[in-house]
PDB file of C-alpha atoms and ligand atoms in Angstrom:
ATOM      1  CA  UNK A  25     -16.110  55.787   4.640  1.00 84.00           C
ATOM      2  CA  UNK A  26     -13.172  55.216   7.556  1.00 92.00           C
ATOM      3  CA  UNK A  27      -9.661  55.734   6.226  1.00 96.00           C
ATOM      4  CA  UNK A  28      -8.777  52.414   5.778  1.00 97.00           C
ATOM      5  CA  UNK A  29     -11.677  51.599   3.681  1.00 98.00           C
ATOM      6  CA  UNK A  30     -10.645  54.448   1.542  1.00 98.00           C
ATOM      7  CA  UNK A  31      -6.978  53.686   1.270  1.00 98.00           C
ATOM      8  CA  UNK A  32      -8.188  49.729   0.819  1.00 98.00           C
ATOM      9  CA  UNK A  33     -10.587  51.334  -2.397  1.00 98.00           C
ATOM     10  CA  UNK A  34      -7.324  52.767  -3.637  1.00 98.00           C
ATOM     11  CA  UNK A  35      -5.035  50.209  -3.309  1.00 98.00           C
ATOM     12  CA  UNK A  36      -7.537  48.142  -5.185  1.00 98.00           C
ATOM     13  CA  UNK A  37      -8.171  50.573  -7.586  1.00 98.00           C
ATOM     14  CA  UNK A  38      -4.009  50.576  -8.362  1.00 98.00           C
ATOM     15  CA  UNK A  39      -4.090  46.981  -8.694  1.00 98.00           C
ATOM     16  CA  UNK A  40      -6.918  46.999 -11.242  1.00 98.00           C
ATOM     17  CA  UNK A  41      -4.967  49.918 -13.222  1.00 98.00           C
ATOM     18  CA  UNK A  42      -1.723  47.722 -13.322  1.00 98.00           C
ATOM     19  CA  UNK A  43      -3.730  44.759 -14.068  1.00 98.00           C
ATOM     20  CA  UNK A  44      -5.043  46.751 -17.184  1.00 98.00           C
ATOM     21  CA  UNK A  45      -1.610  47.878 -18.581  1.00 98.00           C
ATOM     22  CA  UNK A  46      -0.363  44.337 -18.723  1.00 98.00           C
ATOM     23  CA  UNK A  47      -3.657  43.197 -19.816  1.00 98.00           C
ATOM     24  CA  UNK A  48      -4.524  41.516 -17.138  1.00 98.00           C
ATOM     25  CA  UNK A  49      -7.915  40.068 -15.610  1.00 98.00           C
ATOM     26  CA  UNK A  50      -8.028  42.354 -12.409  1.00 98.00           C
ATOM     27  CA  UNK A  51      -9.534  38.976 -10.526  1.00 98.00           C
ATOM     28  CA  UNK A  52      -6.547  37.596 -11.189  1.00 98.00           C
ATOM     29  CA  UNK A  53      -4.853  39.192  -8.179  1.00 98.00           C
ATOM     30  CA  UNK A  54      -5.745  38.628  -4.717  1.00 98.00           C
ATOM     31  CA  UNK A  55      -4.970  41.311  -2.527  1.00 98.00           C
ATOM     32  CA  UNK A  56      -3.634  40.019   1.262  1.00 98.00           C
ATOM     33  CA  UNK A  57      -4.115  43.448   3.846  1.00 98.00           C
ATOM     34  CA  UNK A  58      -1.126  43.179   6.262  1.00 98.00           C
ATOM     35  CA  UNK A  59      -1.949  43.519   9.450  1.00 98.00           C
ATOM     36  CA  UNK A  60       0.872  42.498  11.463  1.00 97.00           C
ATOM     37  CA  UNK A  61       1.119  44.649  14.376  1.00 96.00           C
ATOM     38  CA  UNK A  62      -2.231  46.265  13.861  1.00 97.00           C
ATOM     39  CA  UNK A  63      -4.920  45.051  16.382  1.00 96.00           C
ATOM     40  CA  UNK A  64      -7.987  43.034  15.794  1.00 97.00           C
ATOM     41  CA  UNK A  65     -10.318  46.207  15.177  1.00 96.00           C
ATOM     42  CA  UNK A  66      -8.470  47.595  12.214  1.00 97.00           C
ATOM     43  CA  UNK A  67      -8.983  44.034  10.292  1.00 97.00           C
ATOM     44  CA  UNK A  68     -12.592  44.054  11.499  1.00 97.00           C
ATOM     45  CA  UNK A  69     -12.550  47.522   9.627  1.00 97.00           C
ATOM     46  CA  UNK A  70     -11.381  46.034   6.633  1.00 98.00           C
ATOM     47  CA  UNK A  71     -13.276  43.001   6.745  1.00 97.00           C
ATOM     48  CA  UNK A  72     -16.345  45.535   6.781  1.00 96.00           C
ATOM     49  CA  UNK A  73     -14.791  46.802   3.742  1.00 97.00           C
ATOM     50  CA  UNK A  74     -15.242  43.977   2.121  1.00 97.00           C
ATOM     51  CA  UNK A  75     -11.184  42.609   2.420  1.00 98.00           C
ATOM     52  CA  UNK A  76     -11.090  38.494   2.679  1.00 98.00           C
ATOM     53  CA  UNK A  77      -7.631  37.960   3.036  1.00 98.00           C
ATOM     54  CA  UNK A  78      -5.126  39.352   5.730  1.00 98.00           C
ATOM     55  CA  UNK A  79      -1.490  38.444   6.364  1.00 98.00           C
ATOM     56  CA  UNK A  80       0.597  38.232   9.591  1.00 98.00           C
ATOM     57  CA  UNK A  81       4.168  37.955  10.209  1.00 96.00           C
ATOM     58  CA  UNK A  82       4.302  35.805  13.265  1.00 97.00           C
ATOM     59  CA  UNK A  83       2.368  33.125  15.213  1.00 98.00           C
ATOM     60  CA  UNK A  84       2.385  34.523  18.269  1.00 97.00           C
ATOM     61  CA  UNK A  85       1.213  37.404  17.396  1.00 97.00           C
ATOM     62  CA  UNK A  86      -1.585  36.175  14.780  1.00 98.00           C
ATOM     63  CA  UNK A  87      -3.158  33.992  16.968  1.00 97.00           C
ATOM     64  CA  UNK A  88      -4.453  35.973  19.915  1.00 97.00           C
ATOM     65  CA  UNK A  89      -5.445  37.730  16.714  1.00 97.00           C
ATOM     66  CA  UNK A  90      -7.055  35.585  14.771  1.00 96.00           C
ATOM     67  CA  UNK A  91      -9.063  34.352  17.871  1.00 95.00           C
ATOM     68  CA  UNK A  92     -10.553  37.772  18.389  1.00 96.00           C
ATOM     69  CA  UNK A  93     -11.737  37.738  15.374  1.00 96.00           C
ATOM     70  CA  UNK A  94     -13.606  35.126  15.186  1.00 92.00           C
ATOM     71  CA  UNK A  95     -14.415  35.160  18.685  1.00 92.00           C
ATOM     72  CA  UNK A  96     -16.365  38.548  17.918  1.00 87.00           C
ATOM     73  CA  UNK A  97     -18.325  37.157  14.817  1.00 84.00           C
ATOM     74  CA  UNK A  98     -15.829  37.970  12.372  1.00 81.00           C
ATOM     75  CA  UNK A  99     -16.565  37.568   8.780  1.00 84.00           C
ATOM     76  CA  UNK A 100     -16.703  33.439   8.323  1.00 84.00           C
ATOM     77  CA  UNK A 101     -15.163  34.070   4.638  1.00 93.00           C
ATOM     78  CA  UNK A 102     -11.894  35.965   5.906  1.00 97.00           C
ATOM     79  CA  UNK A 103      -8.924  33.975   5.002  1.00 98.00           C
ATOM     80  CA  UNK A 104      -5.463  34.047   7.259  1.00 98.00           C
ATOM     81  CA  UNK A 105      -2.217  33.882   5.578  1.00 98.00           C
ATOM     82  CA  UNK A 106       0.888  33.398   7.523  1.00 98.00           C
ATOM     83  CA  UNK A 107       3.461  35.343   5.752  1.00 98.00           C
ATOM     84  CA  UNK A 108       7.087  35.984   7.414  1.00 97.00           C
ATOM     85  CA  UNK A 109       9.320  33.209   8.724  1.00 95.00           C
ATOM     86  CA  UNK A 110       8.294  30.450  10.408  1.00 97.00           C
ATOM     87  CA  UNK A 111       9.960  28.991  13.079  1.00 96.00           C
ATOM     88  CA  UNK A 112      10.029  24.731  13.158  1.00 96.00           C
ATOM     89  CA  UNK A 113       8.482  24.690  16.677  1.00 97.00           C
ATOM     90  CA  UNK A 114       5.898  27.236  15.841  1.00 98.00           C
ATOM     91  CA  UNK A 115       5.065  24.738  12.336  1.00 98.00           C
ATOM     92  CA  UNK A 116       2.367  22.343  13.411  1.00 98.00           C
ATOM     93  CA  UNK A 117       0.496  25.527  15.217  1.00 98.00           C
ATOM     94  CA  UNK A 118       0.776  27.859  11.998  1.00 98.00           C
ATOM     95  CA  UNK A 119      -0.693  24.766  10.376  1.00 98.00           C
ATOM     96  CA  UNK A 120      -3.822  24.027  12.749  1.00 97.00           C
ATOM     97  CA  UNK A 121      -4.478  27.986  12.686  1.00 96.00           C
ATOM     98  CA  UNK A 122      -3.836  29.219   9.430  1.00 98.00           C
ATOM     99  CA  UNK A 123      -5.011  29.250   5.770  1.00 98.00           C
ATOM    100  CA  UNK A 124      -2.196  29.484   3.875  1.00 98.00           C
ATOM    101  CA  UNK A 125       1.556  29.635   4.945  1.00 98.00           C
ATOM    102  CA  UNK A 126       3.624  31.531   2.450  1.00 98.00           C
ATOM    103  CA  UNK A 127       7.151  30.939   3.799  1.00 98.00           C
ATOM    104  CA  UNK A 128       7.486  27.526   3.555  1.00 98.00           C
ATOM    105  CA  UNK A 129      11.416  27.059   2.826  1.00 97.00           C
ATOM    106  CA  UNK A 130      11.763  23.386   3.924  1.00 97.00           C
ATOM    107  CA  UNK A 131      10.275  19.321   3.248  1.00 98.00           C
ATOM    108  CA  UNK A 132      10.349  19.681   7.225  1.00 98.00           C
ATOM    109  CA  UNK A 133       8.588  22.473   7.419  1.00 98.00           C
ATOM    110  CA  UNK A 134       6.367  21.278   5.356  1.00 98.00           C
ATOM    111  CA  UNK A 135       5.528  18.227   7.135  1.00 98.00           C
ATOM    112  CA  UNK A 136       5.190  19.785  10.433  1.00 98.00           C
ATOM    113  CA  UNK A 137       2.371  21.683   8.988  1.00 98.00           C
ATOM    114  CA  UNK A 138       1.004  19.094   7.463  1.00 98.00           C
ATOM    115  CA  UNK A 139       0.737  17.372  10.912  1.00 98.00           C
ATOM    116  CA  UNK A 140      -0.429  20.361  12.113  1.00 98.00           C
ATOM    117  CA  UNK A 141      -3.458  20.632   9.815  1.00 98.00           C
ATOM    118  CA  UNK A 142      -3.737  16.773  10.218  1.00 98.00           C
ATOM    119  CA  UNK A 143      -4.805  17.366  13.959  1.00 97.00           C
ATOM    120  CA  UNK A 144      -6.910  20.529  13.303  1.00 97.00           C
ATOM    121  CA  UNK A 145      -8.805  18.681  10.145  1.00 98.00           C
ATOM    122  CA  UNK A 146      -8.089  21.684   8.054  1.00 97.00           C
ATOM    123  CA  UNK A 147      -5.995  21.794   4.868  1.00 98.00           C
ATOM    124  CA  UNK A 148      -3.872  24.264   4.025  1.00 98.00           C
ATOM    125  CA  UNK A 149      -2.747  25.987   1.175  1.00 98.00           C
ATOM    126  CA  UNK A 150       1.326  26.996   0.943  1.00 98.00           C
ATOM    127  CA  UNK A 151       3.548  28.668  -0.803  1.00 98.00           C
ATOM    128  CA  UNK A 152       7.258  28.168  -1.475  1.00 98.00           C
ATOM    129  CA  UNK A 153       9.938  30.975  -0.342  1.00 97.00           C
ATOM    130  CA  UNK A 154      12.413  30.944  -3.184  1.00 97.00           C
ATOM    131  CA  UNK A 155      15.543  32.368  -2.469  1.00 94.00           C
ATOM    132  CA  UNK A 156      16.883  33.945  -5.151  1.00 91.00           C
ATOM    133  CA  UNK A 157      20.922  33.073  -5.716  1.00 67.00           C
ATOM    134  CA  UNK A 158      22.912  35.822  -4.702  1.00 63.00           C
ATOM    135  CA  UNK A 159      20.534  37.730  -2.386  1.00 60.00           C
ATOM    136  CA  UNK A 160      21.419  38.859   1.337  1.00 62.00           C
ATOM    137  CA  UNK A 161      17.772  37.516   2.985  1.00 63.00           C
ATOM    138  CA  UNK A 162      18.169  35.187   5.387  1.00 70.00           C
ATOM    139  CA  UNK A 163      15.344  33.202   4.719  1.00 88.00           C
ATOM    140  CA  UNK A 164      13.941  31.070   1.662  1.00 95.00           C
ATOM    141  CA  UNK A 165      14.682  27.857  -0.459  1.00 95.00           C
ATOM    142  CA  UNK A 166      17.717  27.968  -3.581  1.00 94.00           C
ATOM    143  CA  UNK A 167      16.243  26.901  -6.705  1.00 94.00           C
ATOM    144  CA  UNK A 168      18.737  24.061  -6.145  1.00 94.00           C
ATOM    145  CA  UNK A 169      16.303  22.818  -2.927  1.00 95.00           C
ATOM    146  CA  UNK A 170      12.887  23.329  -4.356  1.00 97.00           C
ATOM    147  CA  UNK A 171      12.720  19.929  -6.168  1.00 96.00           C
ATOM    148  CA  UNK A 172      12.957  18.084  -3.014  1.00 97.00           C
ATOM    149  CA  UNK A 173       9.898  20.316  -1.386  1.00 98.00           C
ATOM    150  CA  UNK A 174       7.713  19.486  -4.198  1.00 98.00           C
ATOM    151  CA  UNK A 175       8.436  15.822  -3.634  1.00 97.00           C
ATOM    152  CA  UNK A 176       7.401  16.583   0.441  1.00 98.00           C
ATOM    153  CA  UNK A 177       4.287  17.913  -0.874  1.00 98.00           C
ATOM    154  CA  UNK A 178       3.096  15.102  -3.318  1.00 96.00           C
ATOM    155  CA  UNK A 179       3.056  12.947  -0.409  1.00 97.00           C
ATOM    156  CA  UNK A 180       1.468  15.844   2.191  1.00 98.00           C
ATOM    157  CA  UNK A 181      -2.627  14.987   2.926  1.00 98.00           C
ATOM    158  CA  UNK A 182      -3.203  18.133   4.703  1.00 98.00           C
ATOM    159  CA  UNK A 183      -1.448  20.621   2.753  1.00 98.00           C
ATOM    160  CA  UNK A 184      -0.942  21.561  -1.070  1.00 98.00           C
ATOM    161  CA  UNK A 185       1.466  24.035  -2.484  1.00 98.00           C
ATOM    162  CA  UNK A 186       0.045  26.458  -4.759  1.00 98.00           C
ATOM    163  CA  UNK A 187       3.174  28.528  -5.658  1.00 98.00           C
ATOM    164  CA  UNK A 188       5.871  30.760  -4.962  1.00 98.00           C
ATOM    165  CA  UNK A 189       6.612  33.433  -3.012  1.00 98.00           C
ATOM    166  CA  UNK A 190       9.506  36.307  -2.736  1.00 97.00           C
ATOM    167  CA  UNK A 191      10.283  38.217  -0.681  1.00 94.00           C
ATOM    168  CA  UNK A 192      13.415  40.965  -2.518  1.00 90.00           C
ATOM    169  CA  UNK A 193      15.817  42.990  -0.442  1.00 86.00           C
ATOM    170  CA  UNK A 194      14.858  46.039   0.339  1.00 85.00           C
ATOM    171  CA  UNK A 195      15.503  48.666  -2.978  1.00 84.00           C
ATOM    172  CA  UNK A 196      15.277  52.019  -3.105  1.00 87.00           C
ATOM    173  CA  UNK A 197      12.187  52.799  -5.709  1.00 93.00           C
ATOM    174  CA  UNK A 198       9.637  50.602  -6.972  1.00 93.00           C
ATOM    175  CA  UNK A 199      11.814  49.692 -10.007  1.00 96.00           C
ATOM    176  CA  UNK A 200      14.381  47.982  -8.532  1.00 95.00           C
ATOM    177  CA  UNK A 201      12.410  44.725  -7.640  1.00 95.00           C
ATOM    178  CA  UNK A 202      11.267  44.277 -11.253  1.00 97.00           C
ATOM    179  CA  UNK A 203      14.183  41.947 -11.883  1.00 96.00           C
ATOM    180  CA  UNK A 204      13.759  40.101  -8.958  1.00 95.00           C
ATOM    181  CA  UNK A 205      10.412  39.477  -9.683  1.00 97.00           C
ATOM    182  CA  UNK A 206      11.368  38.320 -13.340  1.00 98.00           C
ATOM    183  CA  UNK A 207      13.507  36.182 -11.958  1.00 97.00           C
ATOM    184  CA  UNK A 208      11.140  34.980  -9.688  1.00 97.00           C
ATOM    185  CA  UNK A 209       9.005  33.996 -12.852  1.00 98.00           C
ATOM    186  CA  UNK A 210      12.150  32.430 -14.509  1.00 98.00           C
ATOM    187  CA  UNK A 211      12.316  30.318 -11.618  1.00 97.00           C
ATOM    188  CA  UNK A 212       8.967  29.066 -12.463  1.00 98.00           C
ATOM    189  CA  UNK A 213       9.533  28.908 -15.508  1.00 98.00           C
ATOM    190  CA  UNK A 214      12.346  26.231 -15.504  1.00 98.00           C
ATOM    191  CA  UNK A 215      10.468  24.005 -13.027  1.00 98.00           C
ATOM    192  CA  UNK A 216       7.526  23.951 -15.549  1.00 98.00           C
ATOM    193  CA  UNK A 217       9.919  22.421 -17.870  1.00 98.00           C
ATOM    194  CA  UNK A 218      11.626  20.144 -15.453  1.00 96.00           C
ATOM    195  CA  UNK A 219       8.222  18.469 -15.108  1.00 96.00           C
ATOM    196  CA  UNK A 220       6.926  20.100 -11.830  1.00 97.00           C
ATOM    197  CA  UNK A 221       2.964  20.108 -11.889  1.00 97.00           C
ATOM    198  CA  UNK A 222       1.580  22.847 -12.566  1.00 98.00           C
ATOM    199  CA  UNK A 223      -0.840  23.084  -9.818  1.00 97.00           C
ATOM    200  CA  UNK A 224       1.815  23.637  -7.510  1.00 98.00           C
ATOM    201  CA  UNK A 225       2.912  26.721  -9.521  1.00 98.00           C
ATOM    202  CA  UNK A 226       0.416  28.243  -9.903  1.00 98.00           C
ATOM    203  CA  UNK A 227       0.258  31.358  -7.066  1.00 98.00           C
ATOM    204  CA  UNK A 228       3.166  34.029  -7.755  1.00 98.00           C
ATOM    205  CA  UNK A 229       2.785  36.114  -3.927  1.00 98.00           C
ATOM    206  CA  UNK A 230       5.232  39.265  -4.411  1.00 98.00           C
ATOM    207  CA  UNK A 231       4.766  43.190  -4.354  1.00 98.00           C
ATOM    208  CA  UNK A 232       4.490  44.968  -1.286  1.00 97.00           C
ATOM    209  CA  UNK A 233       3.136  48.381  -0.576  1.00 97.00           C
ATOM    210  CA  UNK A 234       5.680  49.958  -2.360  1.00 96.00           C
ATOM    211  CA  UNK A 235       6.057  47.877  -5.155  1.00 97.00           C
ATOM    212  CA  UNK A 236       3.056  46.043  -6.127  1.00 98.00           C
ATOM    213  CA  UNK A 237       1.818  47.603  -8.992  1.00 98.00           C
ATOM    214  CA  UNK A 238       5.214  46.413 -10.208  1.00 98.00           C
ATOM    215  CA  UNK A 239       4.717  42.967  -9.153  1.00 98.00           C
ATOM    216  CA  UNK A 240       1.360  42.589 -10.968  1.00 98.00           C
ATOM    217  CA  UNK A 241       2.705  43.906 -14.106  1.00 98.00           C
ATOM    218  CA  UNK A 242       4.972  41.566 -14.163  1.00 98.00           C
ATOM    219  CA  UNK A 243       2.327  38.483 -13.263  1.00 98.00           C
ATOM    220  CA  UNK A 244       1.612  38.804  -9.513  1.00 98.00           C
ATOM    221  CA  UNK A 245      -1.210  36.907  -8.711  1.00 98.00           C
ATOM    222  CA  UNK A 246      -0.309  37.719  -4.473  1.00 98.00           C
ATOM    223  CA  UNK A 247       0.400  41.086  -3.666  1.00 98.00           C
ATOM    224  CA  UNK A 248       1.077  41.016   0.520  1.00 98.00           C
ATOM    225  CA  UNK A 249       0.246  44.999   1.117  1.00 98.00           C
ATOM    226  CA  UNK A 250       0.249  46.811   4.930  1.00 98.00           C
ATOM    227  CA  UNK A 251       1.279  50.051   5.427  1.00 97.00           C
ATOM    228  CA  UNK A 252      -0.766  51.193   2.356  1.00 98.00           C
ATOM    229  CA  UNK A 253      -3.873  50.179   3.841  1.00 98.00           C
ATOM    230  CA  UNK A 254      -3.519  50.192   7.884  1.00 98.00           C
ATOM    231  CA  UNK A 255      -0.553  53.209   7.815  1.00 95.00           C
ATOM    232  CA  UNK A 256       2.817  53.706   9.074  1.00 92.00           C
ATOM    233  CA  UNK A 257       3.897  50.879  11.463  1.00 90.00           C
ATOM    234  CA  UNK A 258       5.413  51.759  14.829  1.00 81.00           C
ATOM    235  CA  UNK A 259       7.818  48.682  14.983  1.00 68.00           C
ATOM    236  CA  UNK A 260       8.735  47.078  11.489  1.00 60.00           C
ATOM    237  CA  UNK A 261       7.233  43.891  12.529  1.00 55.00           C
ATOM    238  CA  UNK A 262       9.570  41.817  11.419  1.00 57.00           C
TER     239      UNK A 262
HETATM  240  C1  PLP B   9       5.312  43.364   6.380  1.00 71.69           C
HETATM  241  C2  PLP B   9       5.342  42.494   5.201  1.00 71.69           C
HETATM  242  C3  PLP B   9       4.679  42.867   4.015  1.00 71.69           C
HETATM  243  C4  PLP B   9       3.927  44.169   3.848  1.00 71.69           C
HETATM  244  O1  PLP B   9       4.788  45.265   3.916  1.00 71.69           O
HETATM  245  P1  PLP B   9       4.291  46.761   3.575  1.00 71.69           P
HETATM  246  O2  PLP B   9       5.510  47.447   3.116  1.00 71.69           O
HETATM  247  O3  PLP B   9       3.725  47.324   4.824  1.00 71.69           O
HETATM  248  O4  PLP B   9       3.264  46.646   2.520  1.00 71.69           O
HETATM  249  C5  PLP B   9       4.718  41.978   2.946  1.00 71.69           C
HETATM  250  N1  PLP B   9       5.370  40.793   3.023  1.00 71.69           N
HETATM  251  C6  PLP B   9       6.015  40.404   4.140  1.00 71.69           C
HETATM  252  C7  PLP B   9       6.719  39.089   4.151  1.00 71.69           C
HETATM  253  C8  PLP B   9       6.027  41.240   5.265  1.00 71.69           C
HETATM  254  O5  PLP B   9       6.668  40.836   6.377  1.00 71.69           O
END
């Protein structure tokens, strides 16, 4: 077994132990390998492993990336998910390329996508950055803007959102983003009862390598992990 099958078994393994204290369906939780500024051979690794679903940070960098992979016979089932901010000129690309866009924090974002999945004849699945009030990030929708990005979406051809995604400031043990990610669920909560459909809530993508087990207790359905399965990163990547 290469190490990052063995830290992939493990990682899974911790996911299906979390799962089973909150008495969760293991299934329920797709795990996305982070492999932003890993090169194409480590997610062929994991793909031999068995892993479907791998997140990158940025375009530029996925692309070359996701090329390779195919390029080289890469498993037809493996699934791309764009995961850190996305730049408006880099939209209708991250739409023609990728499967799923988790940091969608606009309607024109959105549509750029949506154009850019138009001209590639894909469809792709996305998920809505929610900003939570009174956080430092940068990046990310208020709860106040999210209504208008579900409208965007109802009339999108090419794309459908599928949830939400969060992305907490950094904290110091795993702990400390369990109320950010019950706030995240709040969130959800009160646009269920404004009348938002629920197929467009129904993804939760938070927990990281140091806090997912946290984030599926408290109803991940997303966990984006990297360092825990591909090891220490030289640059942060983001
Ligand atoms: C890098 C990154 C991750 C994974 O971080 P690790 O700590 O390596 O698990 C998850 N989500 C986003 C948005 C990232 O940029």
């Amino acid at each position: 077994m290469t190490a990052i099958a063995a830290r992939l078994a493990d990682v899974r393994a911790r996911i299906a132990r979390a799962a089973g204290r909150a008495g969760r369906d293991p299934a329920s939780v797709r795990l996305i390998a982070v492999s932003k500024t890993f090169p194409v051979e480590h997610v062929r690794e994991a793909a031999a492993a068995g892993q479907i679903d791998f997140g990158e940070n940025k375009v530029q960098e996925a692309l070359p990336k996701i090329d390779a992979f195919r390029s080289g016979g890469g498993a037809p089932d493996v699934r791309w998910h764009l995961i850190g901010h996305l730049q408006s000129n880099k939209a209708k690309k991250a739409g023609a390329s990728f499967d799923a866009v988790h940091s969608v924090d606009s309607a024109s974002l959105l549509q750029r996508i949506d154009e850019g999945a138009a001209t590639a004849g894909s469809h792709v699945d996305l998920l809505v950055q929610v900003d939570l009030a009174g956080e430092a990030t940068k990046f990310g929708a208020r709860e106040s803007e999210l209504k208008e990005i579900f409208a965007a979406a109802e009339l999108a051809k090419h794309v459908s959102v599928v949830g939400l995604m969060l992305l907490p400031p950094a904290v110091e043990d795993p702990e400390g983003a369990r109320p950010y990610f019950r706030e995240l669920i709040a969130v959800r909560k009160r646009l269920l009862d404004q009348g938002i459909d629920p197929r467009m809530l129904d993804e939760l993508s938070m927990g990281m390598s140091q806090d997912f087990e946290v984030a599926v207790e408290e109803g991940a359905t997303m966990v984006r992990v990297g360092s825990a399965i591909f090891g220490h990163r030289t640059y942060s990547g983001v």
